[in-house]
PDB file of C-alpha atoms in Angstrom:
ATOM      1  CA  UNK X   1     -27.259 -33.656 -84.213  1.00  0.00           C
ATOM      2  CA  UNK X   2     -26.663 -36.225 -81.606  1.00  0.00           C
ATOM      3  CA  UNK X   3     -23.937 -34.045 -79.963  1.00  0.00           C
ATOM      4  CA  UNK X   4     -25.854 -30.774 -80.224  1.00  0.00           C
ATOM      5  CA  UNK X   5     -28.147 -31.907 -78.076  1.00  0.00           C
ATOM      6  CA  UNK X   6     -25.496 -33.216 -76.054  1.00  0.00           C
ATOM      7  CA  UNK X   7     -23.733 -30.319 -75.658  1.00  0.00           C
ATOM      8  CA  UNK X   8     -27.187 -28.069 -75.121  1.00  0.00           C
ATOM      9  CA  UNK X   9     -28.426 -30.046 -72.143  1.00  0.00           C
ATOM     10  CA  UNK X  10     -25.247 -29.730 -70.305  1.00  0.00           C
ATOM     11  CA  UNK X  11     -25.580 -26.283 -71.587  1.00  0.00           C
ATOM     12  CA  UNK X  12     -28.184 -26.270 -68.946  1.00  0.00           C
ATOM     13  CA  UNK X  13     -27.620 -28.083 -66.598  1.00  0.00           C
ATOM     14  CA  UNK X  14     -24.448 -25.958 -65.766  1.00  0.00           C
ATOM     15  CA  UNK X  15     -27.362 -22.857 -66.027  1.00  0.00           C
ATOM     16  CA  UNK X  16     -29.345 -24.060 -63.624  1.00  0.00           C
ATOM     17  CA  UNK X  17     -27.050 -25.201 -61.046  1.00  0.00           C
ATOM     18  CA  UNK X  18     -25.798 -22.010 -61.098  1.00  0.00           C
ATOM     19  CA  UNK X  19     -29.234 -20.525 -60.749  1.00  0.00           C
ATOM     20  CA  UNK X  20     -29.523 -22.496 -57.554  1.00  0.00           C
ATOM     21  CA  UNK X  21     -25.859 -21.708 -56.254  1.00  0.00           C
ATOM     22  CA  UNK X  22     -26.884 -17.818 -56.002  1.00  0.00           C
ATOM     23  CA  UNK X  23     -30.155 -18.493 -54.639  1.00  0.00           C
ATOM     24  CA  UNK X  24     -28.654 -20.816 -52.177  1.00  0.00           C
ATOM     25  CA  UNK X  25     -26.191 -17.569 -51.123  1.00  0.00           C
ATOM     26  CA  UNK X  26     -28.980 -14.568 -50.967  1.00  0.00           C
ATOM     27  CA  UNK X  27     -31.351 -16.867 -49.274  1.00  0.00           C
ATOM     28  CA  UNK X  28     -28.582 -17.286 -46.282  1.00  0.00           C
ATOM     29  CA  UNK X  29     -27.283 -13.949 -45.959  1.00  0.00           C
ATOM     30  CA  UNK X  30     -30.349 -12.622 -43.710  1.00  0.00           C
ATOM     31  CA  UNK X  31     -29.055 -15.611 -41.339  1.00  0.00           C
ATOM     32  CA  UNK X  32     -25.606 -14.287 -41.778  1.00  0.00           C
ATOM     33  CA  UNK X  33     -25.709 -10.654 -40.960  1.00  0.00           C
ATOM     34  CA  UNK X  34     -28.204 -11.864 -37.495  1.00  0.00           C
ATOM     35  CA  UNK X  35     -24.882 -13.897 -36.214  1.00  0.00           C
ATOM     36  CA  UNK X  36     -23.003 -10.955 -36.957  1.00  0.00           C
ATOM     37  CA  UNK X  37     -25.242  -8.540 -34.819  1.00  0.00           C
ATOM     38  CA  UNK X  38     -24.763 -11.846 -32.092  1.00  0.00           C
ATOM     39  CA  UNK X  39     -21.399 -11.564 -32.075  1.00  0.00           C
ATOM     40  CA  UNK X  40     -21.012  -7.921 -32.143  1.00  0.00           C
ATOM     41  CA  UNK X  41     -23.237  -7.424 -29.608  1.00  0.00           C
ATOM     42  CA  UNK X  42     -21.054 -10.634 -27.299  1.00  0.00           C
ATOM     43  CA  UNK X  43     -17.857  -9.428 -27.884  1.00  0.00           C
ATOM     44  CA  UNK X  44     -18.874  -5.467 -27.006  1.00  0.00           C
ATOM     45  CA  UNK X  45     -19.227  -6.001 -23.203  1.00  0.00           C
ATOM     46  CA  UNK X  46     -16.337  -8.064 -23.002  1.00  0.00           C
ATOM     47  CA  UNK X  47     -13.977  -5.245 -25.027  1.00  0.00           C
ATOM     48  CA  UNK X  48     -15.184  -2.702 -22.271  1.00  0.00           C
ATOM     49  CA  UNK X  49     -14.922  -4.990 -19.896  1.00  0.00           C
ATOM     50  CA  UNK X  50     -11.341  -5.575 -21.274  1.00  0.00           C
ATOM     51  CA  UNK X  51     -10.429  -1.359 -21.621  1.00  0.00           C
ATOM     52  CA  UNK X  52     -11.194  -0.543 -18.318  1.00  0.00           C
ATOM     53  CA  UNK X  53      -9.095  -4.579 -16.301  1.00  0.00           C
ATOM     54  CA  UNK X  54      -6.522  -2.119 -19.037  1.00  0.00           C
ATOM     55  CA  UNK X  55      -6.808   1.364 -17.443  1.00  0.00           C
ATOM     56  CA  UNK X  56      -6.896  -0.131 -13.521  1.00  0.00           C
ATOM     57  CA  UNK X  57      -4.567   2.114 -11.691  1.00  0.00           C
ATOM     58  CA  UNK X  58      -2.012  -1.817 -10.752  1.00  0.00           C
ATOM     59  CA  UNK X  59       0.001   0.751  -8.232  1.00  0.00           C
ATOM     60  CA  UNK X  60      -3.271   1.163  -6.308  1.00  0.00           C
ATOM     61  CA  UNK X  61      -4.026   0.258  -3.227  1.00  0.00           C
ATOM     62  CA  UNK X  62      -6.505  -1.998  -1.972  1.00  0.00           C
ATOM     63  CA  UNK X  63      -9.575  -0.785  -0.403  1.00  0.00           C
ATOM     64  CA  UNK X  64      -9.103  -0.736   3.759  1.00  0.00           C
ATOM     65  CA  UNK X  65     -11.272  -1.954   5.623  1.00  0.00           C
ATOM     66  CA  UNK X  66     -14.714  -1.280   7.214  1.00  0.00           C
ATOM     67  CA  UNK X  67     -14.032   1.071  10.339  1.00  0.00           C
ATOM     68  CA  UNK X  68     -15.893  -1.263  12.967  1.00  0.00           C
ATOM     69  CA  UNK X  69     -16.837  -4.233   9.988  1.00  0.00           C
ATOM     70  CA  UNK X  70     -20.411  -3.457  10.892  1.00  0.00           C
ATOM     71  CA  UNK X  71     -20.591  -3.547  14.470  1.00  0.00           C
ATOM     72  CA  UNK X  72     -22.348  -0.666  16.815  1.00  0.00           C
ATOM     73  CA  UNK X  73     -19.418   2.215  16.915  1.00  0.00           C
ATOM     74  CA  UNK X  74     -19.162   2.892  20.561  1.00  0.00           C
ATOM     75  CA  UNK X  75     -17.997   6.288  21.599  1.00  0.00           C
ATOM     76  CA  UNK X  76     -16.928   5.424  24.917  1.00  0.00           C
ATOM     77  CA  UNK X  77     -15.148   2.828  26.929  1.00  0.00           C
ATOM     78  CA  UNK X  78     -17.797   1.540  28.851  1.00  0.00           C
ATOM     79  CA  UNK X  79     -17.294   1.226  33.125  1.00  0.00           C
ATOM     80  CA  UNK X  80     -15.882  -2.783  32.357  1.00  0.00           C
ATOM     81  CA  UNK X  81     -13.492  -2.605  29.856  1.00  0.00           C
ATOM     82  CA  UNK X  82     -11.987   0.274  32.086  1.00  0.00           C
ATOM     83  CA  UNK X  83     -11.604  -1.681  34.749  1.00  0.00           C
ATOM     84  CA  UNK X  84     -10.019  -4.664  32.141  1.00  0.00           C
ATOM     85  CA  UNK X  85      -7.736  -1.700  30.973  1.00  0.00           C
ATOM     86  CA  UNK X  86      -6.668  -0.321  34.667  1.00  0.00           C
ATOM     87  CA  UNK X  87      -6.059  -3.109  35.741  1.00  0.00           C
ATOM     88  CA  UNK X  88      -3.620  -4.115  32.512  1.00  0.00           C
ATOM     89  CA  UNK X  89      -1.959  -1.308  33.763  1.00  0.00           C
ATOM     90  CA  UNK X  90      -1.000  -2.391  37.168  1.00  0.00           C
ATOM     91  CA  UNK X  91       0.143  -5.519  36.242  1.00  0.00           C
ATOM     92  CA  UNK X  92       2.082  -3.476  33.160  1.00  0.00           C
ATOM     93  CA  UNK X  93       3.744  -1.507  35.481  1.00  0.00           C
ATOM     94  CA  UNK X  94       3.974  -2.942  38.982  1.00  0.00           C
ATOM     95  CA  UNK X  95       6.538  -5.578  39.637  1.00  0.00           C
ATOM     96  CA  UNK X  96       5.226  -8.652  41.551  1.00  0.00           C
ATOM     97  CA  UNK X  97       1.777  -8.950  40.414  1.00  0.00           C
ATOM     98  CA  UNK X  98       1.008 -11.044  37.589  1.00  0.00           C
ATOM     99  CA  UNK X  99       3.432 -13.478  39.658  1.00  0.00           C
ATOM    100  CA  UNK X 100       0.711 -13.772  42.565  1.00  0.00           C
ATOM    101  CA  UNK X 101      -2.329 -15.346  41.562  1.00  0.00           C
ATOM    102  CA  UNK X 102      -4.540 -14.166  44.871  1.00  0.00           C
ATOM    103  CA  UNK X 103      -3.337 -10.535  43.340  1.00  0.00           C
ATOM    104  CA  UNK X 104      -3.954 -11.303  40.369  1.00  0.00           C
ATOM    105  CA  UNK X 105      -8.154 -12.107  41.791  1.00  0.00           C
ATOM    106  CA  UNK X 106      -7.371  -8.521  43.804  1.00  0.00           C
ATOM    107  CA  UNK X 107      -6.181  -6.702  40.623  1.00  0.00           C
ATOM    108  CA  UNK X 108      -9.109  -8.206  38.154  1.00  0.00           C
ATOM    109  CA  UNK X 109     -11.832  -7.951  40.646  1.00  0.00           C
ATOM    110  CA  UNK X 110     -12.573 -11.215  39.969  1.00  0.00           C
ATOM    111  CA  UNK X 111     -12.060 -15.009  40.933  1.00  0.00           C
ATOM    112  CA  UNK X 112     -10.287 -17.803  39.184  1.00  0.00           C
ATOM    113  CA  UNK X 113     -12.066 -20.885  39.091  1.00  0.00           C
ATOM    114  CA  UNK X 114      -9.775 -23.670  40.562  1.00  0.00           C
ATOM    115  CA  UNK X 115      -9.076 -25.933  38.063  1.00  0.00           C
ATOM    116  CA  UNK X 116      -6.991 -29.699  38.128  1.00  0.00           C
ATOM    117  CA  UNK X 117      -3.631 -28.917  36.079  1.00  0.00           C
ATOM    118  CA  UNK X 118      -2.786 -31.216  33.104  1.00  0.00           C
ATOM    119  CA  UNK X 119       0.213 -32.261  31.127  1.00  0.00           C
ATOM    120  CA  UNK X 120       1.965 -31.507  27.553  1.00  0.00           C
ATOM    121  CA  UNK X 121       3.808 -34.516  25.725  1.00  0.00           C
ATOM    122  CA  UNK X 122       7.128 -33.480  27.203  1.00  0.00           C
ATOM    123  CA  UNK X 123       5.301 -34.048  30.517  1.00  0.00           C
ATOM    124  CA  UNK X 124       5.422 -30.215  31.631  1.00  0.00           C
ATOM    125  CA  UNK X 125       2.872 -28.857  34.069  1.00  0.00           C
ATOM    126  CA  UNK X 126      -0.622 -27.026  32.329  1.00  0.00           C
ATOM    127  CA  UNK X 127      -2.778 -24.917  34.211  1.00  0.00           C
ATOM    128  CA  UNK X 128      -5.580 -23.246  32.768  1.00  0.00           C
ATOM    129  CA  UNK X 129      -8.135 -21.746  35.276  1.00  0.00           C
ATOM    130  CA  UNK X 130     -11.574 -19.657  34.260  1.00  0.00           C
ATOM    131  CA  UNK X 131     -12.802 -16.164  35.966  1.00  0.00           C
ATOM    132  CA  UNK X 132     -15.893 -15.915  37.163  1.00  0.00           C
ATOM    133  CA  UNK X 133     -18.600 -13.824  35.797  1.00  0.00           C
ATOM    134  CA  UNK X 134     -18.081 -11.319  37.952  1.00  0.00           C
ATOM    135  CA  UNK X 135     -16.711  -7.827  38.520  1.00  0.00           C
ATOM    136  CA  UNK X 136     -15.823  -6.642  35.061  1.00  0.00           C
ATOM    137  CA  UNK X 137     -16.712 -10.169  33.022  1.00  0.00           C
ATOM    138  CA  UNK X 138     -19.957  -9.954  34.359  1.00  0.00           C
ATOM    139  CA  UNK X 139     -20.168  -7.929  31.490  1.00  0.00           C
ATOM    140  CA  UNK X 140     -21.803  -9.710  28.287  1.00  0.00           C
ATOM    141  CA  UNK X 141     -20.129 -11.281  25.783  1.00  0.00           C
ATOM    142  CA  UNK X 142     -16.203 -11.371  27.785  1.00  0.00           C
ATOM    143  CA  UNK X 143     -14.268 -14.462  29.450  1.00  0.00           C
ATOM    144  CA  UNK X 144     -11.212 -14.589  30.849  1.00  0.00           C
ATOM    145  CA  UNK X 145      -8.919 -17.090  31.823  1.00  0.00           C
ATOM    146  CA  UNK X 146      -5.505 -17.948  33.495  1.00  0.00           C
ATOM    147  CA  UNK X 147      -3.650 -20.057  31.165  1.00  0.00           C
ATOM    148  CA  UNK X 148       0.098 -20.982  33.041  1.00  0.00           C
ATOM    149  CA  UNK X 149       2.929 -23.618  31.498  1.00  0.00           C
ATOM    150  CA  UNK X 150       6.083 -25.514  31.950  1.00  0.00           C
ATOM    151  CA  UNK X 151       8.383 -24.634  29.863  1.00  0.00           C
ATOM    152  CA  UNK X 152      10.891 -27.414  30.482  1.00  0.00           C
ATOM    153  CA  UNK X 153      13.258 -27.188  27.133  1.00  0.00           C
ATOM    154  CA  UNK X 154      14.417 -23.696  28.303  1.00  0.00           C
ATOM    155  CA  UNK X 155      14.130 -23.949  31.924  1.00  0.00           C
ATOM    156  CA  UNK X 156      10.845 -21.477  32.194  1.00  0.00           C
ATOM    157  CA  UNK X 157       7.574 -20.853  32.945  1.00  0.00           C
ATOM    158  CA  UNK X 158       5.124 -19.016  31.508  1.00  0.00           C
ATOM    159  CA  UNK X 159       1.586 -17.122  32.726  1.00  0.00           C
ATOM    160  CA  UNK X 160      -1.128 -14.870  30.541  1.00  0.00           C
ATOM    161  CA  UNK X 161      -4.148 -14.121  31.311  1.00  0.00           C
ATOM    162  CA  UNK X 162      -6.541 -13.994  28.130  1.00  0.00           C
ATOM    163  CA  UNK X 163      -9.716 -11.362  27.658  1.00  0.00           C
ATOM    164  CA  UNK X 164     -11.256 -12.164  25.134  1.00  0.00           C
ATOM    165  CA  UNK X 165     -14.789 -10.025  23.426  1.00  0.00           C
ATOM    166  CA  UNK X 166     -18.126 -11.129  21.391  1.00  0.00           C
ATOM    167  CA  UNK X 167     -18.073 -14.938  21.364  1.00  0.00           C
ATOM    168  CA  UNK X 168     -20.931 -14.726  19.940  1.00  0.00           C
ATOM    169  CA  UNK X 169     -20.828 -12.682  16.392  1.00  0.00           C
ATOM    170  CA  UNK X 170     -24.347 -12.943  15.785  1.00  0.00           C
ATOM    171  CA  UNK X 171     -25.630 -11.070  18.576  1.00  0.00           C
ATOM    172  CA  UNK X 172     -27.384  -7.381  18.333  1.00  0.00           C
ATOM    173  CA  UNK X 173     -25.543  -5.763  19.846  1.00  0.00           C
ATOM    174  CA  UNK X 174     -22.144  -6.366  19.529  1.00  0.00           C
ATOM    175  CA  UNK X 175     -20.048  -2.923  19.764  1.00  0.00           C
ATOM    176  CA  UNK X 176     -16.961  -2.098  17.832  1.00  0.00           C
ATOM    177  CA  UNK X 177     -14.208  -0.585  20.776  1.00  0.00           C
ATOM    178  CA  UNK X 178     -12.049   0.927  18.457  1.00  0.00           C
ATOM    179  CA  UNK X 179      -8.227   1.615  18.895  1.00  0.00           C
ATOM    180  CA  UNK X 180      -8.540   5.427  18.806  1.00  0.00           C
ATOM    181  CA  UNK X 181     -10.314   4.613  22.439  1.00  0.00           C
ATOM    182  CA  UNK X 182      -8.437   1.580  23.440  1.00  0.00           C
ATOM    183  CA  UNK X 183      -5.656   4.241  22.668  1.00  0.00           C
ATOM    184  CA  UNK X 184      -6.647   7.467  24.544  1.00  0.00           C
ATOM    185  CA  UNK X 185      -7.522   5.639  27.710  1.00  0.00           C
ATOM    186  CA  UNK X 186      -4.607   3.400  27.487  1.00  0.00           C
ATOM    187  CA  UNK X 187      -2.729   6.562  27.530  1.00  0.00           C
ATOM    188  CA  UNK X 188       0.110   5.656  25.306  1.00  0.00           C
ATOM    189  CA  UNK X 189      -0.128   5.175  21.315  1.00  0.00           C
ATOM    190  CA  UNK X 190      -0.094   2.256  19.642  1.00  0.00           C
ATOM    191  CA  UNK X 191       2.262   1.334  17.375  1.00  0.00           C
ATOM    192  CA  UNK X 192       1.573  -0.437  14.152  1.00  0.00           C
ATOM    193  CA  UNK X 193       3.064  -4.113  13.774  1.00  0.00           C
ATOM    194  CA  UNK X 194       2.476  -6.448  10.908  1.00  0.00           C
ATOM    195  CA  UNK X 195       1.092  -9.692  11.814  1.00  0.00           C
ATOM    196  CA  UNK X 196       2.745 -12.192   9.646  1.00  0.00           C
ATOM    197  CA  UNK X 197       5.576 -12.405   6.860  1.00  0.00           C
ATOM    198  CA  UNK X 198       3.045 -11.255   4.112  1.00  0.00           C
ATOM    199  CA  UNK X 199       1.747  -8.092   5.765  1.00  0.00           C
ATOM    200  CA  UNK X 200       5.745  -7.151   6.538  1.00  0.00           C
ATOM    201  CA  UNK X 201       6.634  -8.037   3.268  1.00  0.00           C
ATOM    202  CA  UNK X 202       3.407  -5.881   2.188  1.00  0.00           C
ATOM    203  CA  UNK X 203       4.670  -3.197   4.072  1.00  0.00           C
ATOM    204  CA  UNK X 204       8.805  -3.508   2.546  1.00  0.00           C
ATOM    205  CA  UNK X 205       7.549  -3.170  -0.714  1.00  0.00           C
ATOM    206  CA  UNK X 206       5.085  -0.152  -0.425  1.00  0.00           C
ATOM    207  CA  UNK X 207       5.028   2.254  -3.002  1.00  0.00           C
ATOM    208  CA  UNK X 208       6.811   6.089  -1.057  1.00  0.00           C
ATOM    209  CA  UNK X 209       3.962   8.155  -2.544  1.00  0.00           C
ATOM    210  CA  UNK X 210       1.084   5.820  -0.727  1.00  0.00           C
ATOM    211  CA  UNK X 211       0.960   6.812   3.421  1.00  0.00           C
ATOM    212  CA  UNK X 212       2.989   3.837   5.611  1.00  0.00           C
ATOM    213  CA  UNK X 213      -0.090   1.837   7.204  1.00  0.00           C
ATOM    214  CA  UNK X 214      -1.419   3.173  10.570  1.00  0.00           C
ATOM    215  CA  UNK X 215      -2.759   1.292  14.025  1.00  0.00           C
ATOM    216  CA  UNK X 216      -6.054   3.466  13.190  1.00  0.00           C
ATOM    217  CA  UNK X 217      -7.057   2.225   9.584  1.00  0.00           C
ATOM    218  CA  UNK X 218      -8.933  -1.167  10.064  1.00  0.00           C
ATOM    219  CA  UNK X 219      -6.227  -3.435   9.850  1.00  0.00           C
ATOM    220  CA  UNK X 220      -5.648  -6.488  12.390  1.00  0.00           C
ATOM    221  CA  UNK X 221      -2.538  -6.476  14.060  1.00  0.00           C
ATOM    222  CA  UNK X 222      -1.840  -6.496  17.630  1.00  0.00           C
ATOM    223  CA  UNK X 223      -0.908  -3.275  19.533  1.00  0.00           C
ATOM    224  CA  UNK X 224       2.130  -4.269  22.400  1.00  0.00           C
ATOM    225  CA  UNK X 225       3.306  -3.228  25.481  1.00  0.00           C
ATOM    226  CA  UNK X 226       6.325  -4.785  26.912  1.00  0.00           C
ATOM    227  CA  UNK X 227       6.859  -5.460  30.537  1.00  0.00           C
ATOM    228  CA  UNK X 228       8.436  -2.298  32.437  1.00  0.00           C
ATOM    229  CA  UNK X 229       9.962  -4.566  35.484  1.00  0.00           C
ATOM    230  CA  UNK X 230      11.426  -7.233  36.199  1.00  0.00           C
ATOM    231  CA  UNK X 231       8.706  -9.746  37.742  1.00  0.00           C
ATOM    232  CA  UNK X 232       5.881  -7.664  35.736  1.00  0.00           C
ATOM    233  CA  UNK X 233       4.001  -8.198  32.800  1.00  0.00           C
ATOM    234  CA  UNK X 234       3.963  -7.040  29.451  1.00  0.00           C
ATOM    235  CA  UNK X 235       0.286  -6.104  27.402  1.00  0.00           C
ATOM    236  CA  UNK X 236      -1.034  -7.132  24.300  1.00  0.00           C
ATOM    237  CA  UNK X 237      -4.021  -5.696  22.528  1.00  0.00           C
ATOM    238  CA  UNK X 238      -5.248  -7.912  19.919  1.00  0.00           C
ATOM    239  CA  UNK X 239      -7.327  -5.122  17.550  1.00  0.00           C
ATOM    240  CA  UNK X 240      -9.471  -7.437  14.287  1.00  0.00           C
ATOM    241  CA  UNK X 241     -11.182  -6.890  10.991  1.00  0.00           C
ATOM    242  CA  UNK X 242     -12.471  -2.944  11.165  1.00  0.00           C
ATOM    243  CA  UNK X 243     -10.319  -1.264  14.241  1.00  0.00           C
ATOM    244  CA  UNK X 244     -11.695  -3.643  16.825  1.00  0.00           C
ATOM    245  CA  UNK X 245     -10.843  -4.588  20.026  1.00  0.00           C
ATOM    246  CA  UNK X 246     -11.054  -8.642  19.979  1.00  0.00           C
ATOM    247  CA  UNK X 247      -8.972  -9.849  22.799  1.00  0.00           C
ATOM    248  CA  UNK X 248      -6.549  -8.156  25.472  1.00  0.00           C
ATOM    249  CA  UNK X 249      -3.847 -10.401  26.756  1.00  0.00           C
ATOM    250  CA  UNK X 250      -0.995 -10.339  29.530  1.00  0.00           C
ATOM    251  CA  UNK X 251       1.367 -11.940  31.030  1.00  0.00           C
ATOM    252  CA  UNK X 252       5.192 -12.888  30.341  1.00  0.00           C
ATOM    253  CA  UNK X 253       7.350 -15.697  30.755  1.00  0.00           C
ATOM    254  CA  UNK X 254      10.314 -16.179  33.873  1.00  0.00           C
ATOM    255  CA  UNK X 255      13.045 -18.366  34.274  1.00  0.00           C
ATOM    256  CA  UNK X 256      12.855 -20.614  36.944  1.00  0.00           C
ATOM    257  CA  UNK X 257      16.063 -19.227  38.923  1.00  0.00           C
ATOM    258  CA  UNK X 258      14.543 -15.992  38.900  1.00  0.00           C
ATOM    259  CA  UNK X 259      11.093 -16.003  39.883  1.00  0.00           C
ATOM    260  CA  UNK X 260       9.015 -18.845  41.758  1.00  0.00           C
ATOM    261  CA  UNK X 261       5.862 -19.925  39.952  1.00  0.00           C
ATOM    262  CA  UNK X 262       4.278 -21.098  43.575  1.00  0.00           C
ATOM    263  CA  UNK X 263       1.544 -18.724  44.049  1.00  0.00           C
ATOM    264  CA  UNK X 264       0.382 -19.265  40.453  1.00  0.00           C
ATOM    265  CA  UNK X 265       0.714 -23.276  39.862  1.00  0.00           C
ATOM    266  CA  UNK X 266      -1.021 -24.934  42.226  1.00  0.00           C
ATOM    267  CA  UNK X 267      -1.819 -29.445  42.096  1.00  0.00           C
TER     268      UNK X 267
END
């Protein structure tokens, strides 16, 4: 009798445990369903993004810089910029002008403010003189200077005129003088030259079905025009993002035995 009673108790305990296990499963089922819905909502956007990225064309060119980069687009060149370009053309075409400080002042239409020379670590002479704010450089946001450098290691010297625009990037009147306007007034075609080795590699590896990089597509580069005669200057138009002019450089390097610096450098 004791054995039958003990067996009955064991069966009842097993039945309770089975019933408890079933209740636990049934009670947790709604929570699991909610969890599955939440996981599905999280996975859906991830899969959509993955599909979107996988379908993107890897060979598609990146978006080009917007013309003007937010600046006001000029429809024509102002008189002061035309005067600077005219001066650059004369210095590029007429030999001897870039070799004489007084002739430079005459061509540019502004005086140089005399400055004391210095020397670099190799003992070479350096002279930096700024143009007065007059003539074409009386225009807002334009600055100009002459930089002379004595290069002893190559037995030569160089002179460079730098005319920079837009020193204040927050000025509300900041204009974009687009490269096409400059090219039309200069009268010679601008050619795109990669500004560094990375840009050059990108040019070499461009897909053949893509159009070549051009001088007016908004990328930064320098339009270079070499000196036309011995003793004349090369001219460089530095084009920034959006195809806007930000600097004009005029100058060259000369051998000491060929051209004298007596009319440029002064103690």
